Amino acid sequence: MIPRFSPLKRAALGALVLTAIAAPALAQMEPPPPGAMIMIKKHMGPPTPEMEKAMADRKAQMARDMHTVLRLRPDQEAAWQAFEGAMAPQAMRAGMPEMPKGPGGAMEQMDRMDRHMSAMSERHKKMQSAVRTFYAALSPDQQQVFDALVRLRGAPGGHGGGGEGGPRMMRGGPGHP
């Protein structure tokens, strides 16, 4: 025989079951350790001058390493300088316009976005041209080394995505007309 509960006992039992089900959802996560908060705050917002110097030093070292690993000949130096200049962070920032903001309706915003995307496309074409010119100046052995470096470190300019999206794609390699 099934015991019958009074309405008060049923309500209390229902509340208890609902509380048990909802309890995990009400649990709060522990706050991150103090060091993590400092790290998060440090990396929010624009980079500090120290961070910019460290990034510039790292990029310069990477360029020196690439020059050494590729064993560039004197006749390739001009192509290297043009490539390095096009991939420099300052050149990238100068060629990359800020996303426009401002008042206006949907059509004005769309027009601003179109202009922004056109400017970004032009910057990409310049970088692509620099990579192609440099790549063409390399010997086949150097091209293999360059391809390997791109796969290991990402695309020139520090934007990742080597491999199929690297220099071979830019010159019409496999799967890319």
PDB file of C-alpha atoms in Angstrom:
ATOM      1  CA  MET A   1       0.000   0.000   0.000  1.00  0.00           C
ATOM      2  CA  ILE A   2       1.285   3.488  -0.922  1.00  0.00           C
ATOM      3  CA  PRO A   3       1.397   5.909   1.986  1.00  0.00           C
ATOM      4  CA  ARG A   4      -0.504   9.144   1.499  1.00  0.00           C
ATOM      5  CA  PHE A   5       1.128  12.380   2.524  1.00  0.00           C
ATOM      6  CA  SER A   6      -0.704  15.413   3.686  1.00  0.00           C
ATOM      7  CA  PRO A   7      -0.540  18.489   1.405  1.00  0.00           C
ATOM      8  CA  LEU A   8       1.875  20.145   3.834  1.00  0.00           C
ATOM      9  CA  LYS A   9       4.240  17.151   3.758  1.00  0.00           C
ATOM     10  CA  ARG A  10       3.998  16.986  -0.061  1.00  0.00           C
ATOM     11  CA  ALA A  11       4.874  20.682  -0.351  1.00  0.00           C
ATOM     12  CA  ALA A  12       7.813  20.282   2.037  1.00  0.00           C
ATOM     13  CA  LEU A  13       9.065  17.208   0.165  1.00  0.00           C
ATOM     14  CA  GLY A  14       8.701  19.038  -3.182  1.00  0.00           C
ATOM     15  CA  ALA A  15      10.627  22.030  -1.861  1.00  0.00           C
ATOM     16  CA  LEU A  16      13.353  19.727  -0.573  1.00  0.00           C
ATOM     17  CA  VAL A  17      13.659  17.969  -3.954  1.00  0.00           C
ATOM     18  CA  LEU A  18      13.762  21.283  -5.848  1.00  0.00           C
ATOM     19  CA  THR A  19      16.410  22.640  -3.470  1.00  0.00           C
ATOM     20  CA  ALA A  20      18.529  19.518  -3.950  1.00  0.00           C
ATOM     21  CA  ILE A  21      18.272  19.851  -7.725  1.00  0.00           C
ATOM     22  CA  ALA A  22      19.049  23.590  -7.743  1.00  0.00           C
ATOM     23  CA  ALA A  23      21.912  23.499  -5.217  1.00  0.00           C
ATOM     24  CA  PRO A  24      24.686  22.712  -7.745  1.00  0.00           C
ATOM     25  CA  ALA A  25      23.560  25.609  -9.929  1.00  0.00           C
ATOM     26  CA  LEU A  26      23.878  27.981  -6.993  1.00  0.00           C
ATOM     27  CA  ALA A  27      27.409  26.915  -6.131  1.00  0.00           C
ATOM     28  CA  GLN A  28      29.987  29.597  -6.904  1.00  0.00           C
ATOM     29  CA  MET A  29      33.384  29.084  -8.441  1.00  0.00           C
ATOM     30  CA  GLU A  30      36.391  29.847  -6.321  1.00  0.00           C
ATOM     31  CA  PRO A  31      38.067  33.120  -7.202  1.00  0.00           C
ATOM     32  CA  PRO A  32      41.314  32.718  -9.138  1.00  0.00           C
ATOM     33  CA  PRO A  33      44.535  32.851  -7.145  1.00  0.00           C
ATOM     34  CA  PRO A  34      45.964  36.349  -6.628  1.00  0.00           C
ATOM     35  CA  GLY A  35      48.720  35.827  -9.184  1.00  0.00           C
ATOM     36  CA  ALA A  36      46.198  34.994 -11.881  1.00  0.00           C
ATOM     37  CA  MET A  37      44.285  38.208 -11.263  1.00  0.00           C
ATOM     38  CA  ILE A  38      47.473  40.233 -11.597  1.00  0.00           C
ATOM     39  CA  MET A  39      48.235  38.407 -14.845  1.00  0.00           C
ATOM     40  CA  ILE A  40      44.732  39.039 -16.190  1.00  0.00           C
ATOM     41  CA  LYS A  41      44.849  42.729 -15.298  1.00  0.00           C
ATOM     42  CA  LYS A  42      48.331  43.046 -16.771  1.00  0.00           C
ATOM     43  CA  HIS A  43      47.170  41.723 -20.153  1.00  0.00           C
ATOM     44  CA  MET A  44      43.989  43.757 -20.374  1.00  0.00           C
ATOM     45  CA  GLY A  45      44.046  46.933 -22.385  1.00  0.00           C
ATOM     46  CA  PRO A  46      46.824  48.214 -24.604  1.00  0.00           C
ATOM     47  CA  PRO A  47      50.302  46.746 -24.188  1.00  0.00           C
ATOM     48  CA  THR A  48      52.645  48.522 -21.828  1.00  0.00           C
ATOM     49  CA  PRO A  49      55.915  49.976 -23.163  1.00  0.00           C
ATOM     50  CA  GLU A  50      57.762  47.055 -21.555  1.00  0.00           C
ATOM     51  CA  MET A  51      55.500  44.560 -23.325  1.00  0.00           C
ATOM     52  CA  GLU A  52      55.948  46.358 -26.649  1.00  0.00           C
ATOM     53  CA  LYS A  53      59.740  46.323 -26.217  1.00  0.00           C
ATOM     54  CA  ALA A  54      59.688  42.613 -25.352  1.00  0.00           C
ATOM     55  CA  MET A  55      57.523  41.859 -28.398  1.00  0.00           C
ATOM     56  CA  ALA A  56      59.775  43.939 -30.661  1.00  0.00           C
ATOM     57  CA  ASP A  57      62.883  42.193 -29.287  1.00  0.00           C
ATOM     58  CA  ARG A  58      61.278  38.794 -29.870  1.00  0.00           C
ATOM     59  CA  LYS A  59      60.289  39.698 -33.454  1.00  0.00           C
ATOM     60  CA  ALA A  60      63.805  40.995 -34.156  1.00  0.00           C
ATOM     61  CA  GLN A  61      65.333  37.782 -32.806  1.00  0.00           C
ATOM     62  CA  MET A  62      62.940  35.710 -34.918  1.00  0.00           C
ATOM     63  CA  ALA A  63      63.986  37.691 -38.005  1.00  0.00           C
ATOM     64  CA  ARG A  64      67.681  37.139 -37.224  1.00  0.00           C
ATOM     65  CA  ASP A  65      67.005  33.432 -36.686  1.00  0.00           C
ATOM     66  CA  MET A  66      65.133  33.142 -39.988  1.00  0.00           C
ATOM     67  CA  HIS A  67      67.956  34.953 -41.806  1.00  0.00           C
ATOM     68  CA  THR A  68      70.481  32.538 -40.283  1.00  0.00           C
ATOM     69  CA  VAL A  69      68.467  29.371 -40.859  1.00  0.00           C
ATOM     70  CA  LEU A  70      67.731  30.269 -44.485  1.00  0.00           C
ATOM     71  CA  ARG A  71      71.441  31.026 -45.105  1.00  0.00           C
ATOM     72  CA  LEU A  72      70.601  33.954 -47.322  1.00  0.00           C
ATOM     73  CA  ARG A  73      73.105  34.926 -49.984  1.00  0.00           C
ATOM     74  CA  PRO A  74      74.150  38.537 -50.614  1.00  0.00           C
ATOM     75  CA  ASP A  75      72.079  38.625 -53.836  1.00  0.00           C
ATOM     76  CA  GLN A  76      68.958  37.762 -51.788  1.00  0.00           C
ATOM     77  CA  GLU A  77      69.484  40.522 -49.245  1.00  0.00           C
ATOM     78  CA  ALA A  78      67.331  43.133 -51.044  1.00  0.00           C
ATOM     79  CA  ALA A  79      64.363  40.743 -51.207  1.00  0.00           C
ATOM     80  CA  TRP A  80      64.919  39.903 -47.532  1.00  0.00           C
ATOM     81  CA  GLN A  81      64.934  43.578 -46.533  1.00  0.00           C
ATOM     82  CA  ALA A  82      61.699  44.224 -48.464  1.00  0.00           C
ATOM     83  CA  PHE A  83      60.085  41.153 -46.892  1.00  0.00           C
ATOM     84  CA  GLU A  84      61.234  42.089 -43.393  1.00  0.00           C
ATOM     85  CA  GLY A  85      59.997  45.664 -43.834  1.00  0.00           C
ATOM     86  CA  ALA A  86      56.558  44.535 -44.995  1.00  0.00           C
ATOM     87  CA  MET A  87      56.241  42.145 -42.062  1.00  0.00           C
ATOM     88  CA  ALA A  88      57.452  44.617 -39.412  1.00  0.00           C
ATOM     89  CA  PRO A  89      54.867  45.314 -36.688  1.00  0.00           C
ATOM     90  CA  GLN A  90      55.074  49.077 -37.295  1.00  0.00           C
ATOM     91  CA  ALA A  91      54.333  48.589 -40.991  1.00  0.00           C
ATOM     92  CA  MET A  92      51.443  46.315 -40.111  1.00  0.00           C
ATOM     93  CA  ARG A  93      49.933  48.782 -37.659  1.00  0.00           C
ATOM     94  CA  ALA A  94      50.434  51.678 -40.060  1.00  0.00           C
ATOM     95  CA  GLY A  95      48.765  49.771 -42.866  1.00  0.00           C
ATOM     96  CA  MET A  96      45.913  48.487 -40.740  1.00  0.00           C
ATOM     97  CA  PRO A  97      43.303  51.176 -40.185  1.00  0.00           C
ATOM     98  CA  GLU A  98      41.280  51.312 -37.013  1.00  0.00           C
ATOM     99  CA  MET A  99      37.765  49.986 -37.282  1.00  0.00           C
ATOM    100  CA  PRO A 100      35.747  53.152 -37.849  1.00  0.00           C
ATOM    101  CA  LYS A 101      33.213  54.138 -35.243  1.00  0.00           C
ATOM    102  CA  GLY A 102      30.737  56.880 -35.245  1.00  0.00           C
ATOM    103  CA  PRO A 103      27.127  57.841 -35.272  1.00  0.00           C
ATOM    104  CA  GLY A 104      24.846  57.030 -38.098  1.00  0.00           C
ATOM    105  CA  GLY A 105      22.384  54.515 -39.260  1.00  0.00           C
ATOM    106  CA  ALA A 106      22.906  51.039 -40.566  1.00  0.00           C
ATOM    107  CA  MET A 107      23.853  52.192 -44.072  1.00  0.00           C
ATOM    108  CA  GLU A 108      26.531  54.607 -42.806  1.00  0.00           C
ATOM    109  CA  GLN A 109      28.012  51.858 -40.642  1.00  0.00           C
ATOM    110  CA  MET A 110      27.991  49.456 -43.592  1.00  0.00           C
ATOM    111  CA  ASP A 111      29.800  52.062 -45.733  1.00  0.00           C
ATOM    112  CA  ARG A 112      32.437  52.586 -43.022  1.00  0.00           C
ATOM    113  CA  MET A 113      32.893  48.827 -42.692  1.00  0.00           C
ATOM    114  CA  ASP A 114      33.272  48.487 -46.481  1.00  0.00           C
ATOM    115  CA  ARG A 115      35.997  51.162 -46.517  1.00  0.00           C
ATOM    116  CA  HIS A 116      37.729  49.455 -43.583  1.00  0.00           C
ATOM    117  CA  MET A 117      37.608  46.052 -45.271  1.00  0.00           C
ATOM    118  CA  SER A 118      38.986  47.553 -48.510  1.00  0.00           C
ATOM    119  CA  ALA A 119      41.910  49.077 -46.617  1.00  0.00           C
ATOM    120  CA  MET A 120      42.594  45.757 -44.891  1.00  0.00           C
ATOM    121  CA  SER A 121      42.445  43.964 -48.243  1.00  0.00           C
ATOM    122  CA  GLU A 122      45.010  46.382 -49.705  1.00  0.00           C
ATOM    123  CA  ARG A 123      47.319  45.778 -46.726  1.00  0.00           C
ATOM    124  CA  HIS A 124      46.958  42.028 -47.202  1.00  0.00           C
ATOM    125  CA  LYS A 125      47.810  42.330 -50.908  1.00  0.00           C
ATOM    126  CA  LYS A 126      50.993  44.272 -50.073  1.00  0.00           C
ATOM    127  CA  MET A 127      52.060  41.655 -47.535  1.00  0.00           C
ATOM    128  CA  GLN A 128      51.234  38.867 -49.968  1.00  0.00           C
ATOM    129  CA  SER A 129      53.310  40.543 -52.674  1.00  0.00           C
ATOM    130  CA  ALA A 130      56.271  40.879 -50.292  1.00  0.00           C
ATOM    131  CA  VAL A 131      56.071  37.189 -49.369  1.00  0.00           C
ATOM    132  CA  ARG A 132      55.813  36.119 -53.010  1.00  0.00           C
ATOM    133  CA  THR A 133      58.774  38.277 -54.060  1.00  0.00           C
ATOM    134  CA  PHE A 134      60.929  36.998 -51.209  1.00  0.00           C
ATOM    135  CA  TYR A 135      59.853  33.392 -51.784  1.00  0.00           C
ATOM    136  CA  ALA A 136      60.725  33.649 -55.491  1.00  0.00           C
ATOM    137  CA  ALA A 137      64.233  34.869 -54.585  1.00  0.00           C
ATOM    138  CA  LEU A 138      64.875  31.725 -52.510  1.00  0.00           C
ATOM    139  CA  SER A 139      66.466  28.563 -53.864  1.00  0.00           C
ATOM    140  CA  PRO A 140      64.326  25.380 -53.780  1.00  0.00           C
ATOM    141  CA  ASP A 141      66.169  24.211 -50.647  1.00  0.00           C
ATOM    142  CA  GLN A 142      65.600  27.557 -48.959  1.00  0.00           C
ATOM    143  CA  GLN A 143      61.925  27.422 -49.958  1.00  0.00           C
ATOM    144  CA  GLN A 144      61.601  24.074 -48.180  1.00  0.00           C
ATOM    145  CA  VAL A 145      63.192  25.535 -45.054  1.00  0.00           C
ATOM    146  CA  PHE A 146      60.947  28.606 -45.256  1.00  0.00           C
ATOM    147  CA  ASP A 147      57.869  26.377 -45.613  1.00  0.00           C
ATOM    148  CA  ALA A 148      58.954  24.398 -42.548  1.00  0.00           C
ATOM    149  CA  LEU A 149      59.484  27.590 -40.543  1.00  0.00           C
ATOM    150  CA  VAL A 150      56.020  28.811 -41.486  1.00  0.00           C
ATOM    151  CA  ARG A 151      54.495  25.509 -40.391  1.00  0.00           C
ATOM    152  CA  LEU A 152      56.367  25.694 -37.088  1.00  0.00           C
ATOM    153  CA  ARG A 153      55.835  29.360 -36.286  1.00  0.00           C
ATOM    154  CA  GLY A 154      52.817  30.406 -38.304  1.00  0.00           C
ATOM    155  CA  ALA A 155      52.450  32.658 -41.286  1.00  0.00           C
ATOM    156  CA  PRO A 156      54.809  35.575 -41.866  1.00  0.00           C
ATOM    157  CA  GLY A 157      53.753  38.551 -39.836  1.00  0.00           C
ATOM    158  CA  GLY A 158      52.877  36.456 -36.793  1.00  0.00           C
ATOM    159  CA  HIS A 159      49.309  35.664 -37.795  1.00  0.00           C
ATOM    160  CA  GLY A 160      49.547  31.882 -37.502  1.00  0.00           C
ATOM    161  CA  GLY A 161      48.010  29.569 -40.038  1.00  0.00           C
ATOM    162  CA  GLY A 162      51.013  28.123 -41.809  1.00  0.00           C
ATOM    163  CA  GLY A 163      50.788  24.867 -43.708  1.00  0.00           C
ATOM    164  CA  GLU A 164      48.101  24.954 -46.385  1.00  0.00           C
ATOM    165  CA  GLY A 165      47.516  28.661 -45.721  1.00  0.00           C
ATOM    166  CA  GLY A 166      51.197  29.586 -45.894  1.00  0.00           C
ATOM    167  CA  PRO A 167      53.418  30.742 -48.739  1.00  0.00           C
ATOM    168  CA  ARG A 168      52.531  27.822 -51.018  1.00  0.00           C
ATOM    169  CA  MET A 169      48.941  29.029 -51.066  1.00  0.00           C
ATOM    170  CA  MET A 170      50.148  32.528 -51.907  1.00  0.00           C
ATOM    171  CA  ARG A 171      52.053  31.276 -54.927  1.00  0.00           C
ATOM    172  CA  GLY A 172      49.330  28.904 -56.084  1.00  0.00           C
ATOM    173  CA  GLY A 173      50.465  25.658 -54.470  1.00  0.00           C
ATOM    174  CA  PRO A 174      48.486  22.415 -54.135  1.00  0.00           C
ATOM    175  CA  GLY A 175      44.774  23.039 -53.857  1.00  0.00           C
ATOM    176  CA  HIS A 176      45.196  26.794 -54.358  1.00  0.00           C
ATOM    177  CA  PRO A 177      44.974  28.054 -57.964  1.00  0.00           C
TER     178      PRO A 177
END
